[in-house]
Coordinates of C-alpha atoms and ligand atoms in Angstrom, one line a residue:
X394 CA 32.2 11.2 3.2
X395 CA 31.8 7.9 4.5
X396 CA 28.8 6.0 3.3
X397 CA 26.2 5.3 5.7
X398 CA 24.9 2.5 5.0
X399 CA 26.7 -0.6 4.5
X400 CA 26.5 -2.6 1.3
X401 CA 28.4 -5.3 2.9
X402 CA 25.2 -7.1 4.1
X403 CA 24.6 -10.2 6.5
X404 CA 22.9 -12.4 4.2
X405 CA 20.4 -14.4 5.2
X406 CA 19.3 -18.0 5.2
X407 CA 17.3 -17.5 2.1
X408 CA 20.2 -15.9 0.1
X409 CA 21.5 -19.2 -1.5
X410 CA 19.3 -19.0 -4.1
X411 CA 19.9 -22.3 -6.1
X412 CA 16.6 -21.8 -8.3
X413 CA 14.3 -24.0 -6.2
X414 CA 10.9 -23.7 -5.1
X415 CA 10.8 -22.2 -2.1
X416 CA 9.7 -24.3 1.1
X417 CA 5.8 -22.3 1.6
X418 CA 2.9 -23.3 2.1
X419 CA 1.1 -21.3 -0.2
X420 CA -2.2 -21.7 1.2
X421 CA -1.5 -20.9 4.6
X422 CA 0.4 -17.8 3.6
X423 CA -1.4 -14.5 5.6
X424 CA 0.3 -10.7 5.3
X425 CA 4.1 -11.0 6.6
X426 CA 7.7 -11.3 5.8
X427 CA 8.8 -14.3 4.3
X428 CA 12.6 -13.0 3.5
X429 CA 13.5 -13.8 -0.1
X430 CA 17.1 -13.9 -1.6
X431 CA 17.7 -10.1 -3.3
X432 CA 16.9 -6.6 -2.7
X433 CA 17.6 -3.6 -5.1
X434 CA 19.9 -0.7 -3.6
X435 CA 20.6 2.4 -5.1
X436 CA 22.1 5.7 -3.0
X437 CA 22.6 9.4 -3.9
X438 CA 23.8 12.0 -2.4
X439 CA 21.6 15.4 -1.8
X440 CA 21.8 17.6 -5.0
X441 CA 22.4 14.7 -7.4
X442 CA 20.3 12.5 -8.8
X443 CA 20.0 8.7 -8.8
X444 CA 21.9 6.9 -11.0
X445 CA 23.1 3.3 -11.0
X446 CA 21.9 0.8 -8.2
X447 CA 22.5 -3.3 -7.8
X448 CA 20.8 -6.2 -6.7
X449 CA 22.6 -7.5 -3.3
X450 CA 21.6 -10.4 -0.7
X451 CA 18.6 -9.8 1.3
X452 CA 19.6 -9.0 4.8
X453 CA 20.1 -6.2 7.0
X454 CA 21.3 -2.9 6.3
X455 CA 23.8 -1.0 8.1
X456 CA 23.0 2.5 9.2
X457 CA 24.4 5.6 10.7
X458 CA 22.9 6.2 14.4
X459 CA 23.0 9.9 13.0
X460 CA 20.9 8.8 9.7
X461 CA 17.8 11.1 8.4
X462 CA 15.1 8.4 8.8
X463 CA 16.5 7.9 12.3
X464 CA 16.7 11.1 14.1
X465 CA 13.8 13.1 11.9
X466 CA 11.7 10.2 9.9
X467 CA 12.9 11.8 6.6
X468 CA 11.8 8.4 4.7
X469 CA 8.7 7.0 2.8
X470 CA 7.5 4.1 2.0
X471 CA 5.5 2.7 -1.1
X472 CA 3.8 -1.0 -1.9
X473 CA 2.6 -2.6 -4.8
X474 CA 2.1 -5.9 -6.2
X475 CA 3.4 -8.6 -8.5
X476 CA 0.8 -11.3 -9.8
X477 CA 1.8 -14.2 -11.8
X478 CA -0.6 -15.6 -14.6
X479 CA -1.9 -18.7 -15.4
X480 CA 0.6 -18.8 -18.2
X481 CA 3.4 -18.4 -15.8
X482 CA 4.4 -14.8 -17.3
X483 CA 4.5 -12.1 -14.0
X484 CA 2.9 -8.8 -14.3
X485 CA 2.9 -5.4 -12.0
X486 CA -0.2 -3.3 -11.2
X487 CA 0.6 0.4 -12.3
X488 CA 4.1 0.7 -10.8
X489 CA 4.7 3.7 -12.3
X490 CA 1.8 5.3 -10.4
X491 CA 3.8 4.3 -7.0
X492 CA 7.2 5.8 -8.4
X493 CA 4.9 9.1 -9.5
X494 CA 3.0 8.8 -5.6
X495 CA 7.2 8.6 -4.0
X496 CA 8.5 11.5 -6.1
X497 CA 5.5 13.6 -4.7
X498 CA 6.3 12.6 -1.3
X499 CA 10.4 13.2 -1.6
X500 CA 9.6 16.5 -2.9
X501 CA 7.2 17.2 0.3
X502 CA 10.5 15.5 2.7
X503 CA 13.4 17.3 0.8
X504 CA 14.7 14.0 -0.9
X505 CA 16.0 13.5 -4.1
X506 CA 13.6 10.5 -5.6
X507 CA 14.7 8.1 -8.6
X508 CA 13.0 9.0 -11.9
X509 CA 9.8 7.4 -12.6
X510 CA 12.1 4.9 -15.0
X511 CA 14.3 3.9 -12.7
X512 CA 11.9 3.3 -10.0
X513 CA 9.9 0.7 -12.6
X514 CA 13.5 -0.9 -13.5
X515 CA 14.4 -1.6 -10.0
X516 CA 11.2 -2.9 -8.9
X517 CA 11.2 -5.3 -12.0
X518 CA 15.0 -6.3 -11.2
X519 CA 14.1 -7.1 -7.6
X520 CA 10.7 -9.0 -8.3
X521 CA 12.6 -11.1 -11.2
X522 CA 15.7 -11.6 -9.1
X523 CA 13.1 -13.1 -6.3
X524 CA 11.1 -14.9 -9.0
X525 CA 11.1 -18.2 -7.3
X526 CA 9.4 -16.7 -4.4
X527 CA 6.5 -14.8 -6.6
X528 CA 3.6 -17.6 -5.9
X529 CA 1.8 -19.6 -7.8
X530 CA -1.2 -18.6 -10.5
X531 CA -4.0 -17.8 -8.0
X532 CA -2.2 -18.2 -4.9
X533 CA -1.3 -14.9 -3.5
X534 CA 1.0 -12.3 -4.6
X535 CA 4.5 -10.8 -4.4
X536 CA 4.2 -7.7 -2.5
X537 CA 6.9 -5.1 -3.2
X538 CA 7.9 -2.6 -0.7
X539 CA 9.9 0.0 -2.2
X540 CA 11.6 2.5 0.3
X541 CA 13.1 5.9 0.1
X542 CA 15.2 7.4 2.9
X543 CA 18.0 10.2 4.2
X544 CA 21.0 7.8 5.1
X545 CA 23.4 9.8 5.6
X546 CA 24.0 11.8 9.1
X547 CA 22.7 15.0 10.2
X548 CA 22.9 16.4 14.0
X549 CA 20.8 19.2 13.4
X550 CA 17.7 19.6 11.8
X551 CA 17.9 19.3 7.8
X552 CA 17.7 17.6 5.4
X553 CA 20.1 14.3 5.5
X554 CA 23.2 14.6 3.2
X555 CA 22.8 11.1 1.2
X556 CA 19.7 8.7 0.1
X557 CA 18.8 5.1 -0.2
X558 CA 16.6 3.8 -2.4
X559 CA 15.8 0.4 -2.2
X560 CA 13.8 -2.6 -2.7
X561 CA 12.6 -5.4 -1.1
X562 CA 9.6 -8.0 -1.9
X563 CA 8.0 -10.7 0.3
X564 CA 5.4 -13.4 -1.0
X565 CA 1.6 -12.8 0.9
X566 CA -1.6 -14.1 1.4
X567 CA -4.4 -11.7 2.4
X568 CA -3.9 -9.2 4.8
X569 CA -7.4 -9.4 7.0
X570 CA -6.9 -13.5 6.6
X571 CA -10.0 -15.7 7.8
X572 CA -12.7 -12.1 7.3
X573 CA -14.6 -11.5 4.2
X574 CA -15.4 -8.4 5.7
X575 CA -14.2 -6.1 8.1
X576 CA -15.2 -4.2 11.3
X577 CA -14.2 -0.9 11.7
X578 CA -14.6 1.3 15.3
X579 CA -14.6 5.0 14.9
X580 CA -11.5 6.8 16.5
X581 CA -12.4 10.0 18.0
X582 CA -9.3 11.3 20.1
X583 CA -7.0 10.5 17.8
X584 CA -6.2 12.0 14.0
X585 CA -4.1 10.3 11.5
X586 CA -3.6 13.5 9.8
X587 CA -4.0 17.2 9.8
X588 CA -4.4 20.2 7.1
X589 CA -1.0 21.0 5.7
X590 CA 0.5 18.0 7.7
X591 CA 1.3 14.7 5.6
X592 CA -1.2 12.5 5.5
X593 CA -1.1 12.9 1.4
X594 CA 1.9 11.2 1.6
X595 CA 3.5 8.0 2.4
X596 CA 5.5 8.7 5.0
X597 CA 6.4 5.9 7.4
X598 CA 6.4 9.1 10.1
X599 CA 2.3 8.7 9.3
X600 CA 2.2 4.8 10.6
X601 CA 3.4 4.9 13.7
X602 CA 1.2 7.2 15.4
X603 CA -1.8 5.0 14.6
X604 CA -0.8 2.1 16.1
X605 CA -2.1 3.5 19.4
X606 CA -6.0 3.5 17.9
X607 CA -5.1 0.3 15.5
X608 CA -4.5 -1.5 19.0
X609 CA -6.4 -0.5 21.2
X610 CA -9.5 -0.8 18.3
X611 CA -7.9 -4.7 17.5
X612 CA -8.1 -5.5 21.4
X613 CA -12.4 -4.6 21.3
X614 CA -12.5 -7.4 18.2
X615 CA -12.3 -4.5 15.6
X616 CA -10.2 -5.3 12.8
X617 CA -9.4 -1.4 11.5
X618 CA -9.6 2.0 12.4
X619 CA -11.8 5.2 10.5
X620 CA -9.8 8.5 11.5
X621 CA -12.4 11.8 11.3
X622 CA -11.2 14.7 9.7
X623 CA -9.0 16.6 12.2
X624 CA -10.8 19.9 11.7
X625 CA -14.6 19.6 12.8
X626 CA -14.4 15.3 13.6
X627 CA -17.4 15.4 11.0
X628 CA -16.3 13.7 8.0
X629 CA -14.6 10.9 7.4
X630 CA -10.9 10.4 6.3
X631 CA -9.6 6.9 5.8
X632 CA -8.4 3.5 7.7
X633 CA -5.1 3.5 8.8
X634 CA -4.1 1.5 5.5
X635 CA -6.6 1.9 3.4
X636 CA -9.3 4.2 1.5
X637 CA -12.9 4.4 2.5
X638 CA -16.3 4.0 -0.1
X639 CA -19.5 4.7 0.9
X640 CA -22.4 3.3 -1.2
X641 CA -26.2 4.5 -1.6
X642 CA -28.2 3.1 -4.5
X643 CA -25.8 3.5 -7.8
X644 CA -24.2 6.4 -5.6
X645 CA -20.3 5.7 -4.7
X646 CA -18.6 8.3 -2.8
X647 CA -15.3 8.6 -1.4
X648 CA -13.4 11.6 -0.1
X649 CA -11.3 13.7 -2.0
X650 CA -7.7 13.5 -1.6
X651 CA -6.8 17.5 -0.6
X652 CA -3.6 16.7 1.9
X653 CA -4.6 14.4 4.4
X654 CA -5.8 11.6 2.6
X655 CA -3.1 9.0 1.0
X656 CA -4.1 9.3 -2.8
X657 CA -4.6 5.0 -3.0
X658 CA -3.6 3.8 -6.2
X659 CA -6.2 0.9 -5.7
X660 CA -8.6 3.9 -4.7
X661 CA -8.1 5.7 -8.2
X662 CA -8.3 2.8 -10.1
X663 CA -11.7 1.6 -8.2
X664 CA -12.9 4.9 -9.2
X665 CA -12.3 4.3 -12.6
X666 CA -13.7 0.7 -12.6
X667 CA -16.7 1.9 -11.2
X668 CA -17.6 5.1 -13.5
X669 CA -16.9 2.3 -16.8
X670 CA -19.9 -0.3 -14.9
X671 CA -22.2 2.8 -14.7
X672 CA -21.8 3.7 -10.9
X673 CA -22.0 7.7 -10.2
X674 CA -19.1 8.1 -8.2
X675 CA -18.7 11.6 -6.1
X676 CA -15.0 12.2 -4.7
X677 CA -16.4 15.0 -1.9
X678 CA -16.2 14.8 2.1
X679 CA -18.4 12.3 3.0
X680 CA -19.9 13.1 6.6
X681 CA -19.9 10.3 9.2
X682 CA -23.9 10.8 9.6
X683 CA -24.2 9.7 6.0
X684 CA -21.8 6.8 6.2
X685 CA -23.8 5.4 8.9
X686 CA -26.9 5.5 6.5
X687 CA -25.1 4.1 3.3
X688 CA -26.4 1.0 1.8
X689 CA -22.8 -0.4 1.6
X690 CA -19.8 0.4 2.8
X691 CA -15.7 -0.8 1.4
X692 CA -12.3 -0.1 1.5
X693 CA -9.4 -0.3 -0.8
X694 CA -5.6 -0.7 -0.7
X695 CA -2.7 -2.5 -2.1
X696 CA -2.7 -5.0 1.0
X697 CA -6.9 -5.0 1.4
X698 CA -7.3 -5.1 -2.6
X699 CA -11.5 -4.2 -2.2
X700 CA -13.0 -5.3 1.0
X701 CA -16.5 -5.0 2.4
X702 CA -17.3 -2.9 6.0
X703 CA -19.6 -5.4 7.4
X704 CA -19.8 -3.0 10.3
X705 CA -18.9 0.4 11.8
X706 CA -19.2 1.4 15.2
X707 CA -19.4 4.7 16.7
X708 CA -20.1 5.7 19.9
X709 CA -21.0 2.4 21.4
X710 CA -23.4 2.1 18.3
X711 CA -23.0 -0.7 15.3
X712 CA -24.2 0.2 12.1
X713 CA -24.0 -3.0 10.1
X714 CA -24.3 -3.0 6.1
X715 CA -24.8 -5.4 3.2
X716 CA -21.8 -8.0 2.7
X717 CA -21.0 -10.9 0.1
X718 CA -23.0 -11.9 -2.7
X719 CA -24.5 -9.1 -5.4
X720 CA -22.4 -5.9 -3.7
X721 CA -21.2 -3.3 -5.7
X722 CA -18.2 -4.4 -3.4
X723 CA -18.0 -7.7 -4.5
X724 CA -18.8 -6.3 -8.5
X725 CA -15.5 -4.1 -8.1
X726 CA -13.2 -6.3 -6.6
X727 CA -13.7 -8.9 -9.4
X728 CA -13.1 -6.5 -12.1
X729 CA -10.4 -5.5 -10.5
X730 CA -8.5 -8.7 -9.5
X731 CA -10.0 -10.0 -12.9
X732 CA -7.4 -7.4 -14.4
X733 CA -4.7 -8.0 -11.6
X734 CA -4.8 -11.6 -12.1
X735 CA -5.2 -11.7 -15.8
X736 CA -8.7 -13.4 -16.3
X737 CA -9.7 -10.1 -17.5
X738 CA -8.9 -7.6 -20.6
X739 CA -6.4 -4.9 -19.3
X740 CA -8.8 -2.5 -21.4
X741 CA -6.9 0.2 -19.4
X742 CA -3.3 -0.4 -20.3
X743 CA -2.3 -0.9 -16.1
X744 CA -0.3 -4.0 -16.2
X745 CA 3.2 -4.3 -16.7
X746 CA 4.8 -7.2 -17.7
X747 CA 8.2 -8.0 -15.7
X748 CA 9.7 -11.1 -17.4
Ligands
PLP956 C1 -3.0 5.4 4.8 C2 -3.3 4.6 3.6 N1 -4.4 5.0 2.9 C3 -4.7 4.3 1.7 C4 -3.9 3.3 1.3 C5 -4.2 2.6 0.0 O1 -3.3 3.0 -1.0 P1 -3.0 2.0 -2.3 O2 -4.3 1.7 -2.9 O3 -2.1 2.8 -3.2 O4 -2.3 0.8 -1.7 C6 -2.7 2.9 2.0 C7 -1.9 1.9 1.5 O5 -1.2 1.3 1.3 C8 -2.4 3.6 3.2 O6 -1.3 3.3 3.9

């Protein structure tokens, strides 16, 4: 069988790495793609498993017009972080959580995944291979977008007959650049996700049918989206890209993660940051009506790391909430990056040194 997708790659301009520092201006840098010299490819056929994958030039990938991920979306998508220290030494934020979060997801799409192993080696080999590009100590981050997809061609429907796993990072910024907090409009025609659908999964098939609600809520000034459950439009779900919290008094509460809600890695760590400070925190469906009453209200994610709701709007009506200084918001999101960024213990044992 022919493979599908080509490791012969055009290169890029980036791709003659000669160990430099990269021309960035690491200040200015928001959430997008600065190409960086290496990604990490690894294929399978269906029925066998993963086994030995390489480091090639950054660039574009060939596929077959017939491809899985083309014709039936059979792909996901995952994204984690690299930090560097103050001592220069680069550490990852509980990758093997992401490779545990895409073997859940290949099992629900039919797709042979790499082992939790070889999903931690390849995102190491593809974040040292880019080292030059991770920034600066306190400057930003190395995002790493792992992908998993059917690459090989199917007419009709099933499951593709070969994968590709691979690997790609990008230096970034913040993702809402410029807003310390964010202001979310409720969507009520849409649904990001339905019971036995999946929206518990990272999918790329779940991204694109949001960007009708994402854009039509960025062109009124909002800056994200809150879905409603699908079933009575009561209770909340999530953002399009990230987690909701809503906070009352010590109370945190966040909806469970049953199937339509992306279980966030950032999420479940949050959760565990806040139950060690002393915060009561309720995973249960958390009814609009009572997050328009909450003290507080934040959102995580990989890209968002912990951000404060300064507002939601719902039917024409802006509920606006505490922001900034002394939030249980703010409280989290220092622990947190505190750990990230190495200022902190890692009581928990969640970073993971890559060089
Ligand atoms: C739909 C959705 N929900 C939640 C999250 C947050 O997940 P995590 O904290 O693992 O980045 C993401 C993020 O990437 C997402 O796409």
């Amino acid at each position: 069988m022919a493979p599908s997708l080509n490791s012969t790659l055009e290169a890029n301009g980036n791709s003659s790495n000669d160990g430099k520092s990269p021309d960035v201006n690491w200040e200015e840098m928001g959430f997008s793609l600065t190409p960086t010299d290496y990604m990490y490819v690894m294929k399978c056929s269906i029925g066998d498993n993963f086994s030995q994958g390489s480091l090639i030039p950054f660039g574009n990938i060939e596929l077959s017009p017939c491809s899985g991920i083309l014709n039936y979306g059979q792909g996901l998508f995952e994204g984690l972080k690299a930090y560097r220290k103050e001592d220069g030494r680069i550490l990852l934020f509980r990758p093997e959580q992401n490779a545990l979060r895409m073997k859940a997801g290949a099992e629900r799409l039919c797709m042979p995944s790499p082992s939790i192993e070889q999903f931690v080696d390849a995102v190491k080999q593809a974040v040292l291979a880019n080292e030059r590009w991770v920034p600066p100590f306190g400057k930003g981050s190395m995002y790493v977008r792992p992908l998993l997809m059917g690459s090989g061609a199917s007419l009709g429907l099933g499951p593709a007959p070969e994968y590709t796993f691979l690997v790609y990072v990008s230096p970034v910024g913040s993702y809402h650049k410029g807003q310390r907090s964010l202001n979310l409009v409720v969507e009520e025609k849409q649904h990001r996700a339905s019971p036995g659908g999946t929206g518990g999964i990272k999918t790329v098939a779940n991204y694109s049918p949001v960007l009708d609600a994402l854009t039509r809520a960025k062109a009124q000034g909002f800056s994200e989206v809150l879905f409603l459950d699908a079933t009575t439009g009561k209770y909340i779900d999530e953002g399009s890209a990230c987690n909701i919290f809503s906070v009352k008094g010590n109370s945190i509460s966040t909806p469970p993660t049953h199937g339509t809600i992306l279980p966030g890695i950032t999420r479940k760590s949050i959760i565990e940051i806040a139950r060690k400070l002393g915060y009561q925190v309720e995973e249960r469906p958390v009814a609009l009506d009572e997050l328009l009453d909450a003290d507080e209200v934040f959102c995580t994610g990989t890209a968002v790391v912990v951000t404060s709701i300064g507002s939601v709007t719902h039917q024409g009506r802006r509920v606006e909430y505490k922001t900034q200084a002394d939030t249980v918001c703010q409280k989290l999101r220092e622990t947190l990056t505190g750990i990230q960024m190495g200022g902190l213990e890692d009581t928990m044992g969640w970073m993971v040194e890559v060089n």
